[in-house]
Short mmCIF file of C-alpha atoms and ligand atoms in Angstrom, two decimals:
data_model
loop_
_atom_site.label_atom_id
_atom_site.label_comp_id
_atom_site.label_asym_id
_atom_site.label_seq_id
_atom_site.Cartn_x
_atom_site.Cartn_y
_atom_site.Cartn_z
CA MET A 334 100.88 121.36 24.49
CA PRO A 335 100.48 119.47 27.78
CA ARG A 336 96.93 118.28 28.50
CA THR A 337 95.19 118.60 31.86
CA LEU A 338 94.58 115.14 33.27
CA SER A 339 92.42 114.39 36.30
CA ILE A 340 92.47 111.00 38.01
CA LEU A 341 89.50 109.48 39.83
CA GLY A 342 90.81 106.89 42.30
CA ALA A 343 94.37 108.27 42.44
CA THR A 344 95.45 106.10 45.41
CA GLY A 345 94.36 102.83 43.79
CA SER A 346 96.40 100.32 41.83
CA ILE A 347 95.49 101.93 38.47
CA GLY A 348 95.58 105.47 39.87
CA VAL A 349 99.13 105.12 41.20
CA GLN A 350 100.37 103.49 37.98
CA THR A 351 98.81 106.39 36.09
CA LEU A 352 100.82 108.80 38.24
CA ASP A 353 103.94 106.85 37.23
CA VAL A 354 103.04 107.26 33.54
CA VAL A 355 102.46 110.99 34.10
CA MET A 356 105.81 111.46 35.87
CA ALA A 357 107.57 109.56 33.09
CA ASN A 358 106.07 111.99 30.54
CA PRO A 359 106.34 115.38 32.24
CA ASP A 360 105.91 117.38 29.03
CA GLU A 361 102.61 115.71 28.15
CA PHE A 362 100.51 116.50 31.24
CA ARG A 363 99.36 119.02 33.79
CA LEU A 364 97.47 117.55 36.75
CA GLY A 365 93.90 118.70 37.30
CA TRP A 366 92.18 116.84 40.14
CA LEU A 367 93.09 113.77 42.13
CA THR A 368 90.31 111.97 44.01
CA VAL A 369 90.51 109.32 46.75
CA ASN A 370 88.09 107.77 49.19
CA THR A 371 89.68 107.19 52.62
CA ARG A 372 93.44 106.87 52.14
CA PHE A 373 94.29 110.53 52.79
CA ASP A 374 97.76 109.63 54.11
CA LEU A 375 98.62 107.90 50.85
CA LEU A 376 97.35 110.92 48.94
CA GLU A 377 99.64 113.16 50.99
CA GLU A 378 102.55 110.87 50.20
CA HIS A 379 101.80 110.98 46.46
CA LEU A 380 101.44 114.76 46.53
CA GLY A 381 104.98 114.95 47.95
CA ARG A 382 106.28 112.57 45.28
CA LEU A 383 104.54 114.56 42.53
CA GLN A 384 105.92 117.84 43.81
CA LYS A 385 109.47 116.49 43.52
CA HIS A 386 108.71 115.86 39.82
CA GLY A 387 107.31 119.37 39.35
CA PHE A 388 103.59 118.44 39.47
CA THR A 389 101.04 120.20 41.65
CA PRO A 390 97.43 119.23 41.01
CA GLN A 391 94.84 121.94 40.90
CA GLY A 392 92.70 120.26 43.54
CA VAL A 393 92.05 117.07 45.44
CA VAL A 394 88.88 115.35 46.62
CA ILE A 395 88.62 113.05 49.63
CA ALA A 396 85.22 111.39 49.31
CA ASP A 397 85.02 110.14 52.89
CA GLU A 398 84.17 112.93 55.34
CA SER A 399 86.29 111.90 58.31
CA ALA A 400 89.28 111.21 56.04
CA TYR A 401 88.69 114.67 54.52
CA ASN A 402 88.86 116.26 57.99
CA GLU A 403 92.03 114.32 58.84
CA PHE A 404 93.63 115.31 55.53
CA ARG A 405 92.93 119.00 56.16
CA ARG A 406 94.62 118.65 59.54
CA ILE A 407 97.85 117.11 58.23
CA THR A 408 98.35 118.48 54.72
CA SER A 409 100.42 121.36 53.41
CA PHE A 410 98.60 121.17 50.05
CA LYS A 411 97.63 124.68 48.92
CA GLY A 412 95.15 123.83 46.14
CA LYS A 413 91.39 123.27 46.41
CA ILE A 414 90.23 120.46 48.71
CA LEU A 415 86.73 119.04 48.28
CA CYS A 416 84.77 116.31 50.03
CA GLY A 417 81.99 113.79 49.32
CA ASP A 418 80.51 112.15 46.24
CA GLU A 419 79.54 115.61 44.97
CA GLY A 420 83.20 116.61 45.16
CA VAL A 421 84.17 113.58 43.05
CA CYS A 422 81.53 114.53 40.43
CA GLU A 423 82.75 118.13 40.46
CA ALA A 424 86.34 116.97 39.82
CA ALA A 425 85.16 114.61 37.06
CA ALA A 426 83.27 117.41 35.33
CA ALA A 427 85.82 120.21 35.92
CA PRO A 428 85.87 122.33 32.75
CA GLU A 429 89.69 122.47 32.76
CA ASN A 430 90.00 118.68 32.26
CA ASP A 431 91.26 117.70 28.80
CA ILE A 432 91.08 114.02 29.71
CA LEU A 433 89.89 112.00 32.70
CA LEU A 434 91.43 108.74 33.94
CA SER A 435 88.58 106.96 35.63
CA ALA A 436 89.82 104.35 38.11
CA LEU A 437 87.21 104.33 40.86
CA VAL A 438 86.13 100.89 41.89
CA GLY A 439 82.58 99.57 41.44
CA PHE A 440 79.32 101.48 40.97
CA SER A 441 80.87 104.57 42.62
CA GLY A 442 82.19 105.44 39.14
CA VAL A 443 78.81 105.70 37.40
CA LEU A 444 77.73 109.23 38.34
CA PRO A 445 81.19 110.85 38.06
CA ASN A 446 81.69 109.27 34.61
CA TYR A 447 78.26 110.46 33.55
CA ALA A 448 79.12 113.96 34.80
CA ALA A 449 82.35 113.95 32.74
CA ILE A 450 80.42 112.91 29.63
CA GLN A 451 77.94 115.75 30.14
CA GLN A 452 80.92 118.11 30.31
CA GLY A 453 82.25 116.62 27.03
CA THR A 454 85.51 115.28 28.54
CA PRO A 455 87.13 112.16 26.99
CA ILE A 456 87.49 109.31 29.49
CA ALA A 457 90.27 106.74 29.74
CA LEU A 458 88.14 104.15 31.48
CA ALA A 459 89.46 101.52 33.89
CA ASN A 460 86.28 101.42 35.96
CA LYS A 461 84.50 98.66 33.99
CA GLU A 462 81.63 98.44 36.50
CA THR A 463 80.34 101.73 35.05
CA LEU A 464 79.71 100.02 31.70
CA VAL A 465 78.48 96.80 33.32
CA SER A 466 75.87 98.65 35.40
CA ALA A 467 75.02 101.57 33.17
CA GLY A 468 76.36 100.89 29.66
CA ALA A 469 72.85 101.37 28.26
CA VAL A 470 72.84 104.98 29.46
CA ILE A 471 76.56 105.84 29.40
CA MET A 472 77.30 104.85 25.80
CA PRO A 473 74.35 106.65 24.16
CA ALA A 474 75.17 109.75 26.26
CA ALA A 475 78.81 109.58 25.14
CA ARG A 476 77.77 109.17 21.49
CA GLU A 477 75.35 112.06 21.71
CA ARG A 478 78.04 114.37 23.16
CA GLY A 479 80.78 112.99 20.87
CA VAL A 480 82.81 111.90 23.92
CA GLU A 481 85.48 109.23 23.46
CA ILE A 482 85.60 106.36 25.96
CA LEU A 483 89.10 104.87 25.74
CA ALA A 484 89.82 101.40 27.07
CA VAL A 485 92.35 101.00 29.88
CA ASP A 486 91.56 97.37 30.73
CA SER A 487 94.39 95.30 29.21
CA GLU A 488 92.08 93.03 27.17
CA HIS A 489 90.16 95.96 25.71
CA SER A 490 93.34 97.87 25.04
CA ALA A 491 94.56 94.78 23.14
CA ILE A 492 91.34 94.69 21.09
CA LEU A 493 91.56 98.41 20.40
CA GLN A 494 95.12 97.90 19.10
CA CYS A 495 94.05 94.90 16.98
CA LEU A 496 91.18 96.94 15.52
CA ALA A 497 93.39 99.86 14.46
CA GLY A 498 93.01 100.25 10.68
CA GLU A 499 90.27 97.58 10.46
CA TYR A 500 86.55 97.69 9.67
CA LEU A 501 84.17 96.66 12.47
CA GLU A 502 81.83 94.96 9.94
CA GLU A 503 84.69 92.59 9.10
CA VAL A 504 85.15 91.42 12.69
CA GLU A 505 84.01 87.84 13.22
CA LYS A 506 84.94 87.44 16.88
CA LEU A 507 86.52 89.24 19.81
CA ILE A 508 88.49 86.71 21.85
CA LEU A 509 89.12 87.85 25.42
CA THR A 510 91.88 86.00 27.23
CA ALA A 511 91.58 85.13 30.93
CA SER A 512 94.39 83.96 33.21
CA GLY A 513 91.90 81.67 34.94
CA GLY A 514 92.92 83.10 38.32
CA PRO A 515 94.52 81.24 41.23
CA PHE A 516 91.90 78.44 41.26
CA ARG A 517 92.00 77.52 37.59
CA GLU A 518 92.54 73.84 38.31
CA TRP A 519 90.70 73.54 41.62
CA THR A 520 87.77 71.19 42.07
CA ILE A 521 84.40 72.36 43.37
CA GLU A 522 85.21 70.63 46.65
CA GLN A 523 88.37 72.72 46.99
CA LEU A 524 86.59 75.91 45.91
CA GLU A 525 84.20 75.42 48.84
CA ASN A 526 86.94 76.20 51.32
CA VAL A 527 88.79 79.03 49.58
CA THR A 528 89.91 81.69 52.07
CA PRO A 529 90.15 85.44 51.32
CA ALA A 530 93.96 85.22 51.66
CA GLN A 531 94.12 82.51 48.97
CA ALA A 532 91.77 84.42 46.66
CA LEU A 533 93.81 87.62 47.04
CA LYS A 534 96.89 85.96 45.51
CA HIS A 535 96.59 86.47 41.76
CA PRO A 536 99.16 84.47 39.76
CA ASN A 537 100.07 87.19 37.21
CA TRP A 538 98.66 90.61 38.12
CA SER A 539 98.92 92.82 41.19
CA MET A 540 95.64 94.75 41.52
CA GLY A 541 93.12 96.20 44.01
CA ASN A 542 91.32 93.72 46.30
CA LYS A 543 87.92 93.85 44.62
CA ILE A 544 89.13 93.08 41.09
CA THR A 545 91.46 90.40 42.48
CA ILE A 546 88.49 88.54 43.96
CA ASP A 547 86.54 89.13 40.72
CA SER A 548 89.45 87.52 38.86
CA ALA A 549 89.37 84.50 41.15
CA THR A 550 85.62 83.93 40.54
CA LEU A 551 85.97 84.83 36.81
CA MET A 552 83.36 87.55 37.37
CA ASN A 553 86.03 89.97 36.17
CA LYS A 554 86.09 88.17 32.80
CA GLY A 555 82.29 88.21 32.69
CA PHE A 556 82.36 91.96 33.33
CA GLU A 557 84.95 92.34 30.58
CA VAL A 558 82.63 90.59 28.12
CA ILE A 559 79.96 93.18 28.95
CA GLU A 560 82.55 95.97 28.79
CA ALA A 561 83.63 94.78 25.31
CA TYR A 562 80.01 94.67 24.18
CA TRP A 563 79.53 98.34 25.07
CA LEU A 564 82.96 99.62 24.02
CA PHE A 565 83.14 97.97 20.60
CA GLY A 566 79.47 97.68 19.65
CA VAL A 567 79.66 94.07 18.44
CA GLY A 568 76.90 91.54 19.18
CA ALA A 569 77.22 89.46 22.37
CA GLU A 570 77.38 86.29 20.22
CA LYS A 571 80.65 87.57 18.74
CA ILE A 572 82.45 87.76 22.10
CA GLU A 573 84.32 84.70 23.34
CA VAL A 574 86.46 83.95 26.39
CA VAL A 575 89.50 81.71 26.33
CA VAL A 576 91.64 80.79 29.34
CA HIS A 577 95.33 81.60 28.76
CA PRO A 578 97.21 81.11 32.05
CA GLN A 579 100.41 82.92 31.01
CA SER A 580 98.65 86.32 30.45
CA ILE A 581 100.97 87.14 27.54
CA ILE A 582 98.37 87.46 24.79
CA HIS A 583 96.06 90.13 26.18
CA SER A 584 93.26 89.46 23.68
CA MET A 585 92.64 88.74 20.00
CA VAL A 586 90.37 89.67 17.11
CA GLN A 587 89.32 87.21 14.43
CA PHE A 588 88.29 88.67 11.07
CA CYS A 589 85.93 87.48 8.33
CA ASP A 590 88.82 86.12 6.20
CA GLY A 591 89.94 83.83 9.03
CA SER A 592 92.91 86.00 10.01
CA VAL A 593 93.51 86.50 13.75
CA LYS A 594 95.36 89.46 15.28
CA ALA A 595 96.69 89.31 18.84
CA GLN A 596 98.35 91.86 21.09
CA LEU A 597 101.14 90.59 23.36
CA GLY A 598 103.09 92.04 26.23
CA LEU A 599 104.22 91.46 29.79
CA PRO A 600 101.42 91.80 32.32
CA ASP A 601 102.04 95.45 33.22
CA MET A 602 99.05 97.80 33.43
CA LYS A 603 101.27 100.83 32.79
CA ILE A 604 101.36 99.80 29.11
CA PRO A 605 97.57 99.96 28.47
CA ILE A 606 97.27 103.04 30.72
CA SER A 607 99.96 104.74 28.65
CA TYR A 608 98.30 103.70 25.37
CA ALA A 609 94.88 105.06 26.44
CA LEU A 610 96.52 108.40 27.20
CA SER A 611 98.72 108.58 24.09
CA LEU A 612 96.70 106.96 21.30
CA PRO A 613 96.87 107.08 18.33
CA HIS A 614 100.56 107.69 19.21
CA ARG A 615 102.67 105.88 21.81
CA TYR A 616 104.88 107.30 24.53
CA PRO A 617 108.38 105.85 24.53
CA SER A 618 109.00 104.00 27.79
CA ASN A 619 111.60 101.97 29.61
CA PHE A 620 109.04 99.47 30.97
CA LYS A 621 110.47 95.96 31.08
CA ARG A 622 110.53 94.32 27.61
CA MET A 623 109.29 90.86 26.76
CA ASP A 624 111.86 88.24 25.76
CA ILE A 625 110.06 86.44 22.91
CA CYS A 626 112.47 83.50 22.94
CA ALA A 627 111.78 82.94 26.64
CA LEU A 628 108.08 82.37 25.94
CA GLN A 629 107.43 78.66 26.26
CA ASN A 630 104.18 76.73 26.00
CA LEU A 631 101.57 79.41 25.63
CA SER A 632 98.37 77.49 26.30
CA PHE A 633 94.65 78.07 25.75
CA PHE A 634 91.49 76.35 27.10
CA PRO A 635 87.76 77.00 27.08
CA PRO A 636 86.51 78.36 30.44
CA ASP A 637 84.59 76.09 32.83
CA MET A 638 81.30 77.78 33.66
CA VAL A 639 80.25 75.03 36.05
CA ARG A 640 83.12 75.59 38.46
CA PHE A 641 83.01 79.34 37.75
CA PRO A 642 79.28 80.22 37.58
CA CYS A 643 79.97 83.98 37.82
CA LEU A 644 81.10 83.94 34.18
CA ARG A 645 77.84 82.28 33.15
CA LEU A 646 75.82 84.80 35.20
CA ALA A 647 77.55 87.67 33.40
CA PHE A 648 76.88 86.15 29.94
CA ASP A 649 73.24 85.52 30.93
CA SER A 650 72.78 89.07 32.18
CA LEU A 651 74.18 90.46 28.94
CA ALA A 652 71.71 88.31 26.97
CA GLN A 653 68.86 89.50 29.20
CA GLY A 654 69.85 93.17 28.82
CA GLY A 655 68.14 96.04 30.68
CA THR A 656 69.06 96.17 34.38
CA ALA A 657 70.19 92.53 34.65
CA ALA A 658 73.92 93.31 34.61
CA CYS A 659 73.37 96.19 37.06
CA ILE A 660 71.81 93.69 39.48
CA VAL A 661 74.71 91.28 38.97
CA ASN A 662 77.22 94.05 39.65
CA ALA A 663 75.53 95.35 42.81
CA ALA A 664 75.02 91.87 44.25
CA ASN A 665 78.62 91.02 43.37
CA GLU A 666 79.95 94.10 45.19
CA ILE A 667 78.15 93.08 48.40
CA ALA A 668 79.11 89.42 47.95
CA VAL A 669 82.80 90.23 47.43
CA ALA A 670 82.89 92.58 50.45
CA SER A 671 81.14 89.93 52.57
CA PHE A 672 83.53 87.21 51.38
CA LEU A 673 86.50 89.42 52.27
CA GLN A 674 85.01 89.99 55.73
CA GLY A 675 84.66 86.24 56.13
CA THR A 676 80.85 86.30 56.44
CA ILE A 677 80.12 84.20 53.33
CA GLY A 678 82.00 81.48 51.47
CA PHE A 679 83.62 81.73 48.03
CA LEU A 680 80.84 79.75 46.35
CA ASP A 681 78.17 81.87 48.06
CA ILE A 682 79.22 84.74 45.77
CA PRO A 683 77.42 83.39 42.65
CA ARG A 684 74.51 82.11 44.77
CA LEU A 685 73.89 85.52 46.25
CA ILE A 686 74.00 87.10 42.79
CA GLU A 687 71.61 84.53 41.32
CA THR A 688 69.13 85.05 44.14
CA CYS A 689 69.22 88.83 43.62
CA LEU A 690 68.68 88.35 39.87
CA GLU A 691 65.57 86.31 40.62
CA LYS A 692 64.14 88.69 43.21
CA ILE A 693 64.85 92.22 41.95
CA THR A 694 62.41 93.66 39.43
CA HIS A 695 63.97 93.85 35.99
CA ILE A 696 63.64 96.97 33.81
CA ASP A 697 64.10 96.52 30.04
CA THR A 698 65.03 100.05 29.00
CA PRO A 699 66.29 101.79 32.13
CA THR A 700 66.99 105.48 32.68
CA LEU A 701 69.98 106.55 34.77
CA ASP A 702 67.66 106.94 37.75
CA ASP A 703 66.30 103.39 37.23
CA ILE A 704 69.88 102.14 37.30
CA VAL A 705 70.72 104.06 40.49
CA GLN A 706 67.55 102.74 42.17
CA THR A 707 68.17 99.16 40.99
CA ASP A 708 71.72 99.32 42.36
CA LYS A 709 70.40 100.54 45.74
CA LYS A 710 67.63 97.93 45.98
CA THR A 711 69.96 95.10 45.01
CA ARG A 712 72.55 96.11 47.60
CA ALA A 713 69.87 96.28 50.30
CA LEU A 714 68.55 92.82 49.37
CA ALA A 715 72.04 91.29 49.14
CA GLU A 716 73.00 92.79 52.51
CA SER A 717 69.87 91.45 54.18
CA LEU A 718 70.45 87.99 52.67
CA VAL A 719 74.01 87.98 53.99
CA LYS A 720 72.76 89.10 57.44
CA GLN A 721 70.14 86.35 57.57
CA GLY A 722 72.80 83.86 56.52
CA MET A 723 75.23 85.21 59.08
CA SER A 724 72.93 84.22 61.92
CA VAL A 725 73.16 80.61 60.72
CA PRO A 726 76.73 80.41 59.36
CA ALA A 727 76.76 76.62 59.11
CA VAL A 728 73.89 76.68 56.63
CA LEU A 729 75.63 79.30 54.53
CA MET A 730 78.45 76.95 53.65
CA PRO A 731 78.12 76.02 49.99
CA LYS A 732 77.12 72.43 49.28
CA VAL A 733 79.29 70.47 46.89
CA ASN A 734 76.35 68.75 45.20
CA GLY A 735 74.76 72.13 44.43
CA ALA A 736 71.84 71.55 46.83
CA ALA A 737 72.14 74.72 48.87
CA THR A 738 70.28 74.33 52.15
CA ASN A 739 69.95 78.01 52.95
CA PRO A 740 66.63 79.03 51.35
CA ASN A 741 67.95 82.58 50.97
CA LEU A 742 70.85 81.47 48.83
CA VAL A 743 69.34 78.85 46.59
CA SER A 744 71.19 78.25 43.35
CA SER A 745 69.32 77.04 40.32
P1 NDP B 374 91.73 100.00 43.99
O1 NDP B 374 90.85 99.43 45.02
O2 NDP B 374 93.20 99.72 44.08
O3 NDP B 374 91.55 101.60 43.97
C1 NDP B 374 90.31 102.21 43.91
C2 NDP B 374 90.45 103.72 43.99
O4 NDP B 374 89.15 104.31 44.04
C3 NDP B 374 91.16 104.21 45.24
O5 NDP B 374 91.79 105.44 44.97
C4 NDP B 374 90.01 104.41 46.22
O6 NDP B 374 90.31 105.36 47.25
C5 NDP B 374 88.94 104.97 45.30
N1 NDP B 374 87.57 104.63 45.74
C6 NDP B 374 87.11 103.40 46.05
N2 NDP B 374 85.81 103.46 46.40
C7 NDP B 374 85.45 104.75 46.30
C8 NDP B 374 84.25 105.46 46.56
N3 NDP B 374 83.13 104.85 47.00
N4 NDP B 374 84.23 106.79 46.35
C9 NDP B 374 85.33 107.43 45.91
N5 NDP B 374 86.51 106.82 45.67
C10 NDP B 374 86.57 105.50 45.86
O7 NDP B 374 91.16 99.55 42.59
P2 NDP B 374 91.96 99.25 41.23
O8 NDP B 374 92.87 100.38 40.91
O9 NDP B 374 92.48 97.87 41.26
O10 NDP B 374 90.76 99.23 40.18
C11 NDP B 374 90.10 100.42 39.76
C12 NDP B 374 89.18 100.07 38.59
O11 NDP B 374 90.00 99.65 37.49
C13 NDP B 374 88.22 98.90 38.88
O12 NDP B 374 87.02 99.13 38.23
C14 NDP B 374 88.93 97.70 38.26
O13 NDP B 374 88.02 96.71 37.84
C15 NDP B 374 89.62 98.34 37.05
N6 NDP B 374 90.82 97.65 36.60
C16 NDP B 374 91.88 97.47 37.44
C17 NDP B 374 93.02 96.80 37.03
C18 NDP B 374 94.21 96.67 37.93
O14 NDP B 374 95.24 96.17 37.48
N7 NDP B 374 94.13 97.08 39.17
C19 NDP B 374 93.11 96.22 35.67
C20 NDP B 374 91.96 96.51 34.84
C21 NDP B 374 90.86 97.18 35.30
P3 NDP B 374 91.05 104.88 48.62
O15 NDP B 374 92.45 104.51 48.21
O16 NDP B 374 91.02 106.08 49.47
O17 NDP B 374 90.27 103.72 49.13
MG1 MG B 375 91.36 93.04 32.39
#
């Protein structure tokens, strides 16, 4: 029987690759809802493509109001059309959904994912920021309702595959691999002058802008450590990061007898997306195959948390618990957007986060509302810090020796 799949973030990098998986497996799925933010024209294009493959979603949501109005003007789509954040939550919690692919970016995923859990719908989760910000509320809610949260992120998909048939008590370590991003070998002096265009060029993966910048700062890997903590329920001390520039081994698990399992594959997100939707089975595919004999010199290094302080900040926030990681995520979202707009430098990203961590009140055992409020307050603080810095751009430039001169962006 085909299952009804809804996709949050259908115009994004993960969303579009999910549509490819759906079209390659037409007997497995019906489409429920597709949600987007502003790119209504792209949505229209995908609706046309889907129709040619015999798929008509039940409804669509355009979160942004003016894009919603534009879409209504141009579209021939006959299904339901909703607008706003409420519309996204309604699509996430639609009773007809058998499974939800959650690929919104950032904190915008928290409330829709929570709504899906309340409805009892299993979630194939790409939107890691939901677990980073709100894992302490999301995971207990999912457990209470018996809702499965299935990993889409390639590292977590690898771990899930390594854990199949194993006992969690016998896991010694989860080893997350990181490509190291485009600046793996850059000095701090070089990192000072990184431009958005340079940071947007990932060596191995083609992804949305926000996660591409997170990969360049290694914040993405830090978030994945937190994501692994919530998804697999192992202690933070059992999660390790190793830099593996070739992105062939997607992650590993070490067991109590010293054995290590790894999952390998070409860097293609359609494989983990497909696995999250098919597990415990696998859909046959014609995705490009890996030529084992062509693999030369797979290498591994420990990460450098001095040149990449975002990774350290993520580990620290996980150790601190409570709302610490929520603060890191919110400050990071503002920092990344500001970096992309050219208003702060690459090394200002961790400084801004660290300042927010120092200044925002920490809550040890937060409710969902505490998390929403902490996210709001942190964004407001981060935005005002960026604005103050913007009036004195010269001072905002990161200092190589670590002695930041802007009092608003002091690093410890
Ligand atoms: P993209 O930026 O490519 O896409 C994001 C999608 O979410 C788009 O459809 C966008 O709509 C929509 N969206 C963005 N903001 C909002 C909002 N405020 N309200 C409603 N909808 C919104 O992101 P990616 O696909 O790269 O990433 C999605 C998630 O998956 C992230 O959490 C990322 O960390 C994670 N991930 C991504 C990987 C990848 O390879 N891309 C790999 C592993 C994890 P619109 O197009 O209209 O802007
Ligand atoms: Mg990943």
